[in-house]
Short mmCIF file of C-alpha atoms in Angstrom, two decimals:
data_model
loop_
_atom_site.label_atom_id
_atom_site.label_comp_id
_atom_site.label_asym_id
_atom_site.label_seq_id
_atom_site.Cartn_x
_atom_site.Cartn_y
_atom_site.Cartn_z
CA UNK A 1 0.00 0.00 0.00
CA UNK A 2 2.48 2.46 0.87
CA UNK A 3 4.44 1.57 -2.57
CA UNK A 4 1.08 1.53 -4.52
CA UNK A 5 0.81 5.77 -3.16
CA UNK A 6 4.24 6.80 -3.35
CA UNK A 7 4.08 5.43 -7.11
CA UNK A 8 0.99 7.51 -7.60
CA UNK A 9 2.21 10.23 -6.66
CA UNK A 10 5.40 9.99 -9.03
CA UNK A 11 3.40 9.10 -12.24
CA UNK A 12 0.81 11.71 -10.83
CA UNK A 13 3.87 14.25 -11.28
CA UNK A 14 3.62 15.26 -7.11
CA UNK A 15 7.20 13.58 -6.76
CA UNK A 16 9.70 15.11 -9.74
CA UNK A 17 12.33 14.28 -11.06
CA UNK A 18 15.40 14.03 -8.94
CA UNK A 19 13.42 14.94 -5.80
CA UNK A 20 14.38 13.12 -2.46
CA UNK A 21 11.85 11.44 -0.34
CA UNK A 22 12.16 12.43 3.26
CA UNK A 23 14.18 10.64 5.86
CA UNK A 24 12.55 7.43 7.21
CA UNK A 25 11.67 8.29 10.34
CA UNK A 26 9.41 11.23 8.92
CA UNK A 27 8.20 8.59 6.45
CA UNK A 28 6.72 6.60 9.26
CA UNK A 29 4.62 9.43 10.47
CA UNK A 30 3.34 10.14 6.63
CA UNK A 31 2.75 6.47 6.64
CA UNK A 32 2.48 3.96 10.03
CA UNK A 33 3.70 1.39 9.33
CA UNK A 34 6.81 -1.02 10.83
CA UNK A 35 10.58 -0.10 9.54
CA UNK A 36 10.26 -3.36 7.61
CA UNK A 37 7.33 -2.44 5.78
CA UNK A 38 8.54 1.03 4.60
CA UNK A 39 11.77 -0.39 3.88
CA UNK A 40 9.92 -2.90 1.71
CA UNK A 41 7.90 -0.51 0.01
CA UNK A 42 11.25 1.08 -0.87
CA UNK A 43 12.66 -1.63 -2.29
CA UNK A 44 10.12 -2.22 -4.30
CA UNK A 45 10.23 1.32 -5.99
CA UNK A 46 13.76 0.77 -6.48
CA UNK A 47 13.11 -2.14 -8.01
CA UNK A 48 10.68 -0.68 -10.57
CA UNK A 49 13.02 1.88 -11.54
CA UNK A 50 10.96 4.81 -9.35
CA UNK A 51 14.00 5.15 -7.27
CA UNK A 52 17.18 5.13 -6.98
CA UNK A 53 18.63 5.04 -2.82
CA UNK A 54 22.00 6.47 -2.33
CA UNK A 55 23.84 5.21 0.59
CA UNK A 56 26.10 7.30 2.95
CA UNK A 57 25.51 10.77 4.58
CA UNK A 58 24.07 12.35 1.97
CA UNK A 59 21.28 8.94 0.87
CA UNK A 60 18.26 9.13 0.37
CA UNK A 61 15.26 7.78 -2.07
CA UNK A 62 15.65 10.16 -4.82
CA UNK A 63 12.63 9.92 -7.32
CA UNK A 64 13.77 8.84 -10.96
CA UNK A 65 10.42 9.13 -13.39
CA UNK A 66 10.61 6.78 -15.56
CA UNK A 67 11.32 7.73 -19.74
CA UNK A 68 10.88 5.76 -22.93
CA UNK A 69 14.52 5.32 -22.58
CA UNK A 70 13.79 3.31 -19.52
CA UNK A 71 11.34 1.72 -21.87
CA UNK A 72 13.58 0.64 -24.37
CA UNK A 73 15.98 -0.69 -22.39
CA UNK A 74 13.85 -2.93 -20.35
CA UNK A 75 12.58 -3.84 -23.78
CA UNK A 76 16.13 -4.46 -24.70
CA UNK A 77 17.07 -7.14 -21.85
CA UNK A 78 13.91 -8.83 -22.24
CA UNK A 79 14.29 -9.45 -26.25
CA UNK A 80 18.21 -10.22 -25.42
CA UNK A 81 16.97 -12.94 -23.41
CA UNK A 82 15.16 -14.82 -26.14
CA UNK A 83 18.17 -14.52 -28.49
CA UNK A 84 16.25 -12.13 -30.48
CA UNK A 85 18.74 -10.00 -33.55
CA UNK A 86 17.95 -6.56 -34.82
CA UNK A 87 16.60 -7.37 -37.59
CA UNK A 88 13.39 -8.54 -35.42
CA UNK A 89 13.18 -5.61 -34.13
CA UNK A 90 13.33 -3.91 -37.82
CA UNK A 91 10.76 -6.15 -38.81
CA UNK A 92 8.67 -4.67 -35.65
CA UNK A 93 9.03 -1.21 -37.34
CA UNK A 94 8.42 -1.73 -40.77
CA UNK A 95 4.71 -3.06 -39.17
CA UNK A 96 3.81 0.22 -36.67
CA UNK A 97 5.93 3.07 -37.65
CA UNK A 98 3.68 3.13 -41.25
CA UNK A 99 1.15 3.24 -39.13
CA UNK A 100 2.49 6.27 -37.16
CA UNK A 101 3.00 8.53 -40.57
CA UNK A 102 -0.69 7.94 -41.65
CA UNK A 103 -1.36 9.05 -38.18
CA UNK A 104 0.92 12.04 -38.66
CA UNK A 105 -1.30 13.20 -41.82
CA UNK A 106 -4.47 12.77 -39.66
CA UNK A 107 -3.41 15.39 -37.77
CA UNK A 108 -5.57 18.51 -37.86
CA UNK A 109 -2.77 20.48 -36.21
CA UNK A 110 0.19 19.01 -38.72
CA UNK A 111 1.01 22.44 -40.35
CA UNK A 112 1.78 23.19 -37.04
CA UNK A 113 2.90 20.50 -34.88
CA UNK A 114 4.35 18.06 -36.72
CA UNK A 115 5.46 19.34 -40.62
CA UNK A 116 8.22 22.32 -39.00
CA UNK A 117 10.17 19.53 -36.96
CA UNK A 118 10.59 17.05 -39.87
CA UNK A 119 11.18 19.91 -42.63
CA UNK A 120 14.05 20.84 -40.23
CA UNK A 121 15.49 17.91 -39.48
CA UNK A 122 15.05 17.09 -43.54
CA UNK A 123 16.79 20.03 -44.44
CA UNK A 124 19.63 19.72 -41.98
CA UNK A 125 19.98 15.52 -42.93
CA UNK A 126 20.70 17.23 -46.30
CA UNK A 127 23.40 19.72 -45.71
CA UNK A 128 24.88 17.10 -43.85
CA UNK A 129 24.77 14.04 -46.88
CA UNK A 130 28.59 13.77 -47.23
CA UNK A 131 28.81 12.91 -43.92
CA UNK A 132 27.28 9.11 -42.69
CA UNK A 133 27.61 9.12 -39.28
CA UNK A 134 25.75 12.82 -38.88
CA UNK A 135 23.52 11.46 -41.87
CA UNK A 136 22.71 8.38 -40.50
CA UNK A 137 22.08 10.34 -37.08
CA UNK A 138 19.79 12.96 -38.53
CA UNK A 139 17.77 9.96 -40.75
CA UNK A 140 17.29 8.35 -37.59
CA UNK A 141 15.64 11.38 -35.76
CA UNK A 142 13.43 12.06 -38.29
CA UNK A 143 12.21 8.51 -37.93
CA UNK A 144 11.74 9.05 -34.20
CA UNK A 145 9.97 12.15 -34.25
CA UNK A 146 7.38 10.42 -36.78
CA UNK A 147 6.64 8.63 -34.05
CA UNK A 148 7.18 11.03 -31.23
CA UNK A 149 4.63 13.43 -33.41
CA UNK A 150 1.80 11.13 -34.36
CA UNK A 151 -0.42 11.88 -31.92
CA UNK A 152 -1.11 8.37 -30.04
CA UNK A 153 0.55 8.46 -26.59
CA UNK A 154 0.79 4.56 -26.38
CA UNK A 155 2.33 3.94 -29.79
CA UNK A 156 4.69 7.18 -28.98
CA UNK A 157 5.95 5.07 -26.02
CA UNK A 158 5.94 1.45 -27.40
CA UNK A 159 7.03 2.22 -31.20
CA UNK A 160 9.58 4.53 -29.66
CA UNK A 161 11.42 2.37 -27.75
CA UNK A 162 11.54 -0.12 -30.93
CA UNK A 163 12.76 2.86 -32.80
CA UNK A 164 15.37 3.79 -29.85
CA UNK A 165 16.64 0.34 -30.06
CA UNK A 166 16.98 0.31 -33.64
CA UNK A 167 18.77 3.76 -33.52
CA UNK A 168 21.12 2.73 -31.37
CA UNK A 169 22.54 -0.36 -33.27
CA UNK A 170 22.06 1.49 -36.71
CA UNK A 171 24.24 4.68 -34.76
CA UNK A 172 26.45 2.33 -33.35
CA UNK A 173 27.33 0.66 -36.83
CA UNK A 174 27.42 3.96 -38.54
CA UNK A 175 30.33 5.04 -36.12
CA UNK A 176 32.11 1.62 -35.86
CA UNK A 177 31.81 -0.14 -38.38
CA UNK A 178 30.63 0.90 -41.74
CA UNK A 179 32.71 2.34 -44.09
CA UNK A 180 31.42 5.17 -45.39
CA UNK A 181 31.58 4.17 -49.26
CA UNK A 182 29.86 1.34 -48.40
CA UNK A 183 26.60 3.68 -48.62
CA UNK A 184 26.96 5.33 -52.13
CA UNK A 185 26.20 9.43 -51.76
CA UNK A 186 23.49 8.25 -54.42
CA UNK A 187 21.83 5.98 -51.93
CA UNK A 188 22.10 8.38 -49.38
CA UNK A 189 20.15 10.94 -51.36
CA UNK A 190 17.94 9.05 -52.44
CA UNK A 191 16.90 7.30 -49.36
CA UNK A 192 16.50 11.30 -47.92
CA UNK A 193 14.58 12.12 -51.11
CA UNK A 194 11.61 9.58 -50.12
CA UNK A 195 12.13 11.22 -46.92
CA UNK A 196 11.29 14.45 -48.43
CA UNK A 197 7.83 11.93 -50.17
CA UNK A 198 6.88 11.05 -46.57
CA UNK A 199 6.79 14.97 -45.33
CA UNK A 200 5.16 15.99 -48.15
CA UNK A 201 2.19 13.48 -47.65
CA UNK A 202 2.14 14.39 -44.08
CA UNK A 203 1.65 17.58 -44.85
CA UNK A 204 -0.86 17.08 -47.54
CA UNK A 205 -2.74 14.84 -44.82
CA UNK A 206 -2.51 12.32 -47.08
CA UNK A 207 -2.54 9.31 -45.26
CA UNK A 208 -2.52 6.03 -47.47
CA UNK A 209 0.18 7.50 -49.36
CA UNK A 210 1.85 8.02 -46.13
CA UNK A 211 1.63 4.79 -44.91
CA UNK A 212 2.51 3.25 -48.56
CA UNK A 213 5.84 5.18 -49.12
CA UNK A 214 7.36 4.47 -45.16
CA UNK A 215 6.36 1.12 -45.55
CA UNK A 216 8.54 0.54 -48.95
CA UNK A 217 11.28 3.22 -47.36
CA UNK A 218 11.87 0.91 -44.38
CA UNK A 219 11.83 -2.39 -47.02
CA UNK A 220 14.40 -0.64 -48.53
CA UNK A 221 16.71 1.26 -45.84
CA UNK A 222 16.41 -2.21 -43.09
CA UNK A 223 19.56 -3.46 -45.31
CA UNK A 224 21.70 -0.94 -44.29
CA UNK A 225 22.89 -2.14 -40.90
CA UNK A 226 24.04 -5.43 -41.92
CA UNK A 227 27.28 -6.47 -40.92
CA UNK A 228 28.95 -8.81 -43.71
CA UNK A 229 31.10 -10.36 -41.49
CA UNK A 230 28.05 -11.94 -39.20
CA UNK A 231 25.19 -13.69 -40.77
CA UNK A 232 22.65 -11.88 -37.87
CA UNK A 233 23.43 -9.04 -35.05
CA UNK A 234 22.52 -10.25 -31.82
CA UNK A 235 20.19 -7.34 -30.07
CA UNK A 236 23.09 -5.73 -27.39
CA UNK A 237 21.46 -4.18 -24.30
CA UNK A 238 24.73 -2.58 -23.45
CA UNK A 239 24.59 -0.90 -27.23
CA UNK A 240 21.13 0.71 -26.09
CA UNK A 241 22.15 1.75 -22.86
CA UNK A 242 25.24 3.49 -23.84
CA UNK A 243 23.15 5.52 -26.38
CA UNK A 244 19.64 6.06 -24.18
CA UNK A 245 21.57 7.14 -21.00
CA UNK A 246 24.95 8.55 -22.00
CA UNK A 247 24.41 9.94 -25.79
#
């Protein structure tokens, strides 16, 4: 019980980010119960991710809300333990994120909410096409924030942490491993050209043709992150983490 109301009141927004919960013996008069009970309760939290509890003189329970980076890591650890490669995760995408650019054209407000941030990031993914790693950064994020923008908070959370996971290994490969004329200039533009096809349906509110084109885009761009050397990529929570939590 006293878990189930300190959780409320994080997701409720009472308890923000990086706040620390008071010291336990003035936790036992906001809630009587035993030391073993709150300390429970605590663990617990912690154990959800609500909280993180320092130790020394300055500890404390200090409140951690959780992200969809928190999201897609979990997600990560859990499809790591099944053995399960990128390109299941690609697959994953090439099924919802369609969906997510039709939902993008719905949009009454698009002009204003959603066509500004991908004509940006389009533009700027263009002025940077001789580079791969900044290209392949910028194509990403214009991916993302199809998602991020379409409208539906519980695709925005679930298709975003597929699309955080895929980013990361993509990102990861761009910086490691590829070389960069692996990825002909000509691919590269034209890949950001259908880019260009997407926004402009979006912003028509053309929705079937939205969902069409990023279907046959992701066919096409999925190939990209294959390593030659290694018939599959095994999913690598530490690959996600190291891009969610520390850029």
């Amino acid at each position: 019980m006293v878990a189930d109301q300190i959780r409320e009141r994080i997701l409720r927004g009472d308890l923000a980010e990086g706040d620390v919960l008071p010291k336990e013996a003035e936790m036992r008069e906001q809630y009587p119960v035993n030391v073993q009970s709150l300390r429970e309760a605590m663990r617990i939290l912690e154990a959800e991710g609500l909280l993180r509890v320092r130790r020394g003189n300055r500890g404390g329970a200090v409140v951690h809300r959780p992200t969809p980076g928190n999201v897609a890591y979990s997600l990560s650890m859990v499809l790591a333990m099944s053995d399960t490669d990128i390109t299941d995760v690609g697959r994953a995408l090439h099924e919802v994120e369609p969906m997510c650019a039709a939902l993008c054209a719905e949009r009454d407000d698009r002009a204003e909410t959603v066509v500004p941030v991908l004509r940006a990031l389009h533009d700027q993914s263009l002025r940077e096409l001789d580079d791969l790693v900044a290209a392949t950064s910028l194509s990403r994020r214009f991916h993302e924030s199809v998602v991020q923008l379409c409208g539906n908070r519980s695709l925005i959370v679930l298709a975003g942490a597929l699309e955080s996971l895929w980013s990361s290994h993509v990102t990861d490969w761009a910086s490691e491993r590829a070389d960069p004329a692996s990825i002909p200039l000509t691919e590269r533009a034209q890949a950001l050209a259908v880019h260009g096809q997407i926004l402009q349906c979006i912003e028509d509110g053309d929705a079937a043709s939205a969902r069409v084109i990023a279907a046959r885009h992701l066919r096409d761009v999925q190939t990209y992150p294959q390593d030659p050397q290694r018939a599959r990529i095994p999913l690598d929570p530490a690959v996600a983490r190291d891009r969610l939590f520390f850029g």
